[in-house]
Tab-separated table of C-alpha atoms in Angstrom:
chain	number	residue	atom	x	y	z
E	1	UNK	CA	23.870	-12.258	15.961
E	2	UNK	CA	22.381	-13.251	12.385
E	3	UNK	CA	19.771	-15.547	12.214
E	4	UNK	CA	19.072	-16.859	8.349
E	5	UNK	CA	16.366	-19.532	7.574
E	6	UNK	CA	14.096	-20.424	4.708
E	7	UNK	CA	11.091	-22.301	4.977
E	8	UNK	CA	9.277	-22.876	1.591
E	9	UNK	CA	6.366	-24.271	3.581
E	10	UNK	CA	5.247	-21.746	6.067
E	11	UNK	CA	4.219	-18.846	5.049
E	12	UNK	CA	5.011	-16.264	7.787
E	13	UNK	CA	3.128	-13.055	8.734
E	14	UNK	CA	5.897	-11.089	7.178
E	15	UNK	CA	4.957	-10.916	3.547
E	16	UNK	CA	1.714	-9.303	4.571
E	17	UNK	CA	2.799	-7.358	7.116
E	18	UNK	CA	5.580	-5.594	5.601
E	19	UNK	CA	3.545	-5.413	2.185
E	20	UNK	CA	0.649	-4.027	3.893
E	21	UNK	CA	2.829	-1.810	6.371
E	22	UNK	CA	5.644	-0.692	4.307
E	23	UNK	CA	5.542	-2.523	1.206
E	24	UNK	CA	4.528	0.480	-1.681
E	25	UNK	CA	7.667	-0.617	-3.434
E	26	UNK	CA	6.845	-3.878	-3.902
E	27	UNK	CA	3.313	-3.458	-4.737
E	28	UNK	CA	1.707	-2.550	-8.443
E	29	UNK	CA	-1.227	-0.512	-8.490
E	30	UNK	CA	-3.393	0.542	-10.865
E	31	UNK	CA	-7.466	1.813	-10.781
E	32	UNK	CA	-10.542	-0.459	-12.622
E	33	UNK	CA	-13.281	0.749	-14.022
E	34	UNK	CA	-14.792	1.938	-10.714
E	35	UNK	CA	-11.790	3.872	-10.005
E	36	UNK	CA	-10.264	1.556	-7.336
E	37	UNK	CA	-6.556	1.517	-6.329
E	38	UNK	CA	-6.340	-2.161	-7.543
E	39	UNK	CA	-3.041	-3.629	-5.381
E	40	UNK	CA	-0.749	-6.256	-6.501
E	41	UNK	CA	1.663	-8.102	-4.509
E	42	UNK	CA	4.707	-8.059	-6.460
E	43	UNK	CA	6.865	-9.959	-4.317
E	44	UNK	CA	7.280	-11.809	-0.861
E	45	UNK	CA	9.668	-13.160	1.706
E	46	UNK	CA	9.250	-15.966	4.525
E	47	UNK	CA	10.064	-16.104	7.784
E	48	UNK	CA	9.722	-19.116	9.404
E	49	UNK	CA	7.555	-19.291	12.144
E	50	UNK	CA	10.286	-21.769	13.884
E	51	UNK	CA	12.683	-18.931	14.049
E	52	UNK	CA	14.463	-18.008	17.377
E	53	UNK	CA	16.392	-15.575	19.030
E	54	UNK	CA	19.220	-16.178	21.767
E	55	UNK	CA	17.490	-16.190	25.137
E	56	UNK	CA	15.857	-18.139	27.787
E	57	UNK	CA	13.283	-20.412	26.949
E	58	UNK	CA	9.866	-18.912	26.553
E	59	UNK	CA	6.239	-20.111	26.498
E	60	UNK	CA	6.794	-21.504	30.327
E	61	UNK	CA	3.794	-20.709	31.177
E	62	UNK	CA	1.749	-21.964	29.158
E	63	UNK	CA	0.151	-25.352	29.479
E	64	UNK	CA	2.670	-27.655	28.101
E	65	UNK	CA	1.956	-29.178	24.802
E	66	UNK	CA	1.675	-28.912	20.636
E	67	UNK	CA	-0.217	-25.939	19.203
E	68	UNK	CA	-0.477	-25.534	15.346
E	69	UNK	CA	2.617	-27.264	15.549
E	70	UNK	CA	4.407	-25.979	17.815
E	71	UNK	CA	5.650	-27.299	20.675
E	72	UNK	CA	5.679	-25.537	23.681
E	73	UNK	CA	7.540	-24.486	25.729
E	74	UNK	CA	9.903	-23.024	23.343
E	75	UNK	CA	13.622	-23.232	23.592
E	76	UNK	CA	14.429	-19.636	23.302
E	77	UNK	CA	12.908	-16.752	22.408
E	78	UNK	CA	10.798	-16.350	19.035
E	79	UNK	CA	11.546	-13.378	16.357
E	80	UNK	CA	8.088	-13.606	14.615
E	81	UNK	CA	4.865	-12.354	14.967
E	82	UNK	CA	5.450	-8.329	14.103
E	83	UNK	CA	3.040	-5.877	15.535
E	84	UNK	CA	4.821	-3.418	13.880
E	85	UNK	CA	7.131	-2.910	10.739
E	86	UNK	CA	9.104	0.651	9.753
E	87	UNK	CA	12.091	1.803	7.828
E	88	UNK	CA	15.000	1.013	9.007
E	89	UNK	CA	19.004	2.443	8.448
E	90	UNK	CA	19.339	1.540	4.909
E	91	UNK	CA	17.183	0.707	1.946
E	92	UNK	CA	15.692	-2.772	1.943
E	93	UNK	CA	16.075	-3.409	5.637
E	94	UNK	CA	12.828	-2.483	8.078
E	95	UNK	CA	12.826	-2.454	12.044
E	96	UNK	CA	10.325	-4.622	13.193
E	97	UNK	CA	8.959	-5.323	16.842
E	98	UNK	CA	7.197	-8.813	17.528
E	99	UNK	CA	4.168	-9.151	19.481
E	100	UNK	CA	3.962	-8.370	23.032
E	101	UNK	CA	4.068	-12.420	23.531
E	102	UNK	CA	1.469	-15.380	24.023
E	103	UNK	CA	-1.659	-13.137	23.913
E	104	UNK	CA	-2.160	-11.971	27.816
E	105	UNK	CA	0.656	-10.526	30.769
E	106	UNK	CA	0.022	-13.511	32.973
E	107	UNK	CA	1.653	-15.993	30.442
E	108	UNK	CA	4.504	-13.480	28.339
E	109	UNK	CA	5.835	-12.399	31.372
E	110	UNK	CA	9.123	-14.908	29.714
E	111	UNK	CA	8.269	-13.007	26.556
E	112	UNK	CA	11.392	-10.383	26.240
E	113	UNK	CA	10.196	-7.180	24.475
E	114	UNK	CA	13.058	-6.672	21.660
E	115	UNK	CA	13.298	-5.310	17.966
E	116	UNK	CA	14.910	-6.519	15.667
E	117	UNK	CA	16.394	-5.437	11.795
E	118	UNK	CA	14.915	-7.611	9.212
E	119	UNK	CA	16.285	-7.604	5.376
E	120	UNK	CA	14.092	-9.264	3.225
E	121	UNK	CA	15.272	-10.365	-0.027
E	122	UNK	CA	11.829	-10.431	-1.742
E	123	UNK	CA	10.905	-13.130	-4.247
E	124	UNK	CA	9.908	-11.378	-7.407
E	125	UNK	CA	9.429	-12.801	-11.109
E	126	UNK	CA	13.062	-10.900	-11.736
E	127	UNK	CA	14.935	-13.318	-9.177
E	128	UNK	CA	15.151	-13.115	-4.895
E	129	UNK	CA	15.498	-15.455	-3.006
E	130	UNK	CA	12.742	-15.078	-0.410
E	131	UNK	CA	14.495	-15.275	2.324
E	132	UNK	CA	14.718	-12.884	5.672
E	133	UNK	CA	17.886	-11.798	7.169
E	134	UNK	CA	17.404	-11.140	11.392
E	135	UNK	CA	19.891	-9.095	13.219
E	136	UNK	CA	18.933	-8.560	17.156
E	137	UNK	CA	19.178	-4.963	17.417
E	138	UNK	CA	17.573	-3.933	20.540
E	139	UNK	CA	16.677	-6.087	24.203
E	140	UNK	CA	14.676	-5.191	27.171
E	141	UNK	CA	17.622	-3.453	29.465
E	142	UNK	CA	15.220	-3.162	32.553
E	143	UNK	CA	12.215	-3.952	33.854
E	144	UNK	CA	9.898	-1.399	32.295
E	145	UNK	CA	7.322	-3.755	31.264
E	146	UNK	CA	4.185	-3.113	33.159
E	147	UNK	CA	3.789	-6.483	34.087
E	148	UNK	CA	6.299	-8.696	36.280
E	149	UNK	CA	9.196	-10.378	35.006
E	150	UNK	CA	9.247	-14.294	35.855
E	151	UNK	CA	12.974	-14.343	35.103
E	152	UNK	CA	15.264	-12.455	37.553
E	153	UNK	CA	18.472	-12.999	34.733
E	154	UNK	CA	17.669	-10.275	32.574
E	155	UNK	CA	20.230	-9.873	29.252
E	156	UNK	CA	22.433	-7.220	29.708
C-alpha cells in the first residue's frame, strides 16, 4: 500500500536521519583551514509526522490526550520516527525501521514492529519535490517481541 503526503510545515526526522545515516550523496563536503570535513546539506525531504500505516489503532495506552500536537490515541499505526535507515533494492529508495514505539514495553505493546521502503525525492536547488514515498514492506508475523502483545488480531 503507498502512502504519499507532503507537509511543508513539519519538518520530520527524516532529512536528518537519512542525511546523517545514509545521506553522502546528498551532502557537499569540503575541509577549512583547520582541516575539518566541513558538511553541507544539499538537499531534504519531509515526512509528515501525521503519517500512518494500515493497522489497529495505536497509542492505547497511553493517557488519553494532545501531545506536541498530537492527539492520542492514534487511529492506526504511525510510519515515522526511524531508528534506523539503510539501502534499499534500488537507487534512491532506503529501508527504514521506526522506533520500537511510545518510549517503554508497557505502553508500545499496540506498537507493531514493521519496516518499511521509503523513496525520498529530495529537495535540491536543481528541482525535487521533497516529498517521501512509503511502501509497507515488512509486518510483525508472530509474536517475537519480547514483550506481550495487547492485541490478539495480529496482521497476517
Amino acid at each position: 500500500m503507498m502512502i504519499k503526503r507532503l507537509s511543508a510545515f513539519v519538518t520530520a526526522a527524516l532529512a536528518v536521519t537519512v542525511t546523517v545515516t545514509v545521506g553522502i550523496p546528498f551532502l557537499g563536503a569540503h575541509a577549512d583551514d583547520n582541516r575539518r570535513a566541513q558538511l553541507t546539506l544539499l538537499g531534504r525531504a519531509v515526512l509528515p509526522v501525521e503519517t500512518y500505516a494500515p493497522g489497529p489503532p495505536s497509542g492505547t495506552l497511553l493517557p488519553p490526550g494532545t501531545v506536541n500536537g498530537i492527539t492520542f490515541p492514534l487511529p492506526s499505526q504511525p510510519v515515522e520516527g526511524f531508528s534506523a535507515v539503510v539501502a534499499g533494492r534500488h537507487p534512491g529508495e532506503y529501508l527504514a525501521m521506526p522506533d520500537n514505539g511510545f518510549g517503554a514495553k508497557v505502553n508500545s505493546r499496540d506498537f507493531l514492529i514493521r519496516a518499511y521502503y521509503i523513496r525520498p525525492d529530495f529537495k535540491t536547488a536543481k528541482g525535487g519535490s521533497g516529498e517521501v514515498d512509503v511502501d509497507m514492506n515488512l509486518k510483525e508475523q508472530t509474536s517475537s517481541y519480547a514483550g506481550r502483545s495487547t492485541r490478539s488480531h495480529r496482521e497476517k
